[in-house]
Coordinates of C-alpha atoms in Angstrom, one line a residue:
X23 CA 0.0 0.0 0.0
X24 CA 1.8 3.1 -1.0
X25 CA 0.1 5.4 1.5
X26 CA 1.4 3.8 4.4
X27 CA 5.3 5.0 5.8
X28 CA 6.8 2.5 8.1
X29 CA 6.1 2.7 11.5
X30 CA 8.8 2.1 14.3
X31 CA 8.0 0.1 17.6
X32 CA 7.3 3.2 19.6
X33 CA 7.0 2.7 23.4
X34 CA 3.6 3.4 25.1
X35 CA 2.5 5.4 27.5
X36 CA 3.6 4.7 31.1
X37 CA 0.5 4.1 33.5
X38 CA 0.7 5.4 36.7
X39 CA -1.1 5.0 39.8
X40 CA -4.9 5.4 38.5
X41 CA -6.4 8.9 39.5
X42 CA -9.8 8.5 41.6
X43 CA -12.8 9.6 40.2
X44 CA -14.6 12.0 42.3
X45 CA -18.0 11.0 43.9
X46 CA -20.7 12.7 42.0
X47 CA -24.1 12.7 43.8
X48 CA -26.4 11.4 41.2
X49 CA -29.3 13.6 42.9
X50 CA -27.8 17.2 41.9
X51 CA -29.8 19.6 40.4
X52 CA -27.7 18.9 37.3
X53 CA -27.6 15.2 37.6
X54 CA -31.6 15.0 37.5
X55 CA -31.5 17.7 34.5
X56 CA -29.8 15.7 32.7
X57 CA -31.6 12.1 33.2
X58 CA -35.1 14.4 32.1
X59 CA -33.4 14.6 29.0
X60 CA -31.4 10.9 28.7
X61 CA -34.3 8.8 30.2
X62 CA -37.8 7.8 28.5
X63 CA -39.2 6.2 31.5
X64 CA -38.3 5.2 35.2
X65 CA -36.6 1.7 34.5
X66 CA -34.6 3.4 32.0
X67 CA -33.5 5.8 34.7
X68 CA -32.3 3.3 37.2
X69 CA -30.8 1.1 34.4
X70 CA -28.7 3.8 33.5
X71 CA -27.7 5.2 37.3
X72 CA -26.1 1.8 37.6
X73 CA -29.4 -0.2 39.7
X74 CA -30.0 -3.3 37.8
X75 CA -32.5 -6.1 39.0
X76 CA -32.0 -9.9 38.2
X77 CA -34.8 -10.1 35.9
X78 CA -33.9 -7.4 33.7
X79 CA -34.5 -7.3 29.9
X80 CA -30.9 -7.1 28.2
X81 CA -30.2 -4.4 26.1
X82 CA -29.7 -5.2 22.6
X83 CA -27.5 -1.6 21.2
X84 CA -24.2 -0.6 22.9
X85 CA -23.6 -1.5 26.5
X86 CA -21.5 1.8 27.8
X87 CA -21.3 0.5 31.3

């Protein structure tokens, strides 16, 4: 393929220590602004805030979490 230069064995990033995430309350003002606008109904809500019963339906698109 003539638009391809050879590449060298570069080295990759060094990981570090991992940083913590901050806790964010998922009751703000901001948080429930933006669920009004991400969730169609209340199962959808809790699915996506991370509370997941055992006889769930499995999504079927992307799973992001």
């Amino acid at each position: 393929m003539p638009g391809k230069g050879k590449r060298g064995k570069g080295r990759g990033k060094s990981h570090g220590k991992k940083q913590k995430r901050p806790e964010v309350d998922i009751l703000s003002p901001a948080a429930m602004l933006n669920l009004y606008y991400v969730a169609h109904n209340i199962t959808d809500c809790l699915r996506l805030r991370g509370f997941r019963w055992p006889g769930a339906p499995k999504s079927k698109g992307k799973n992001k979490t």
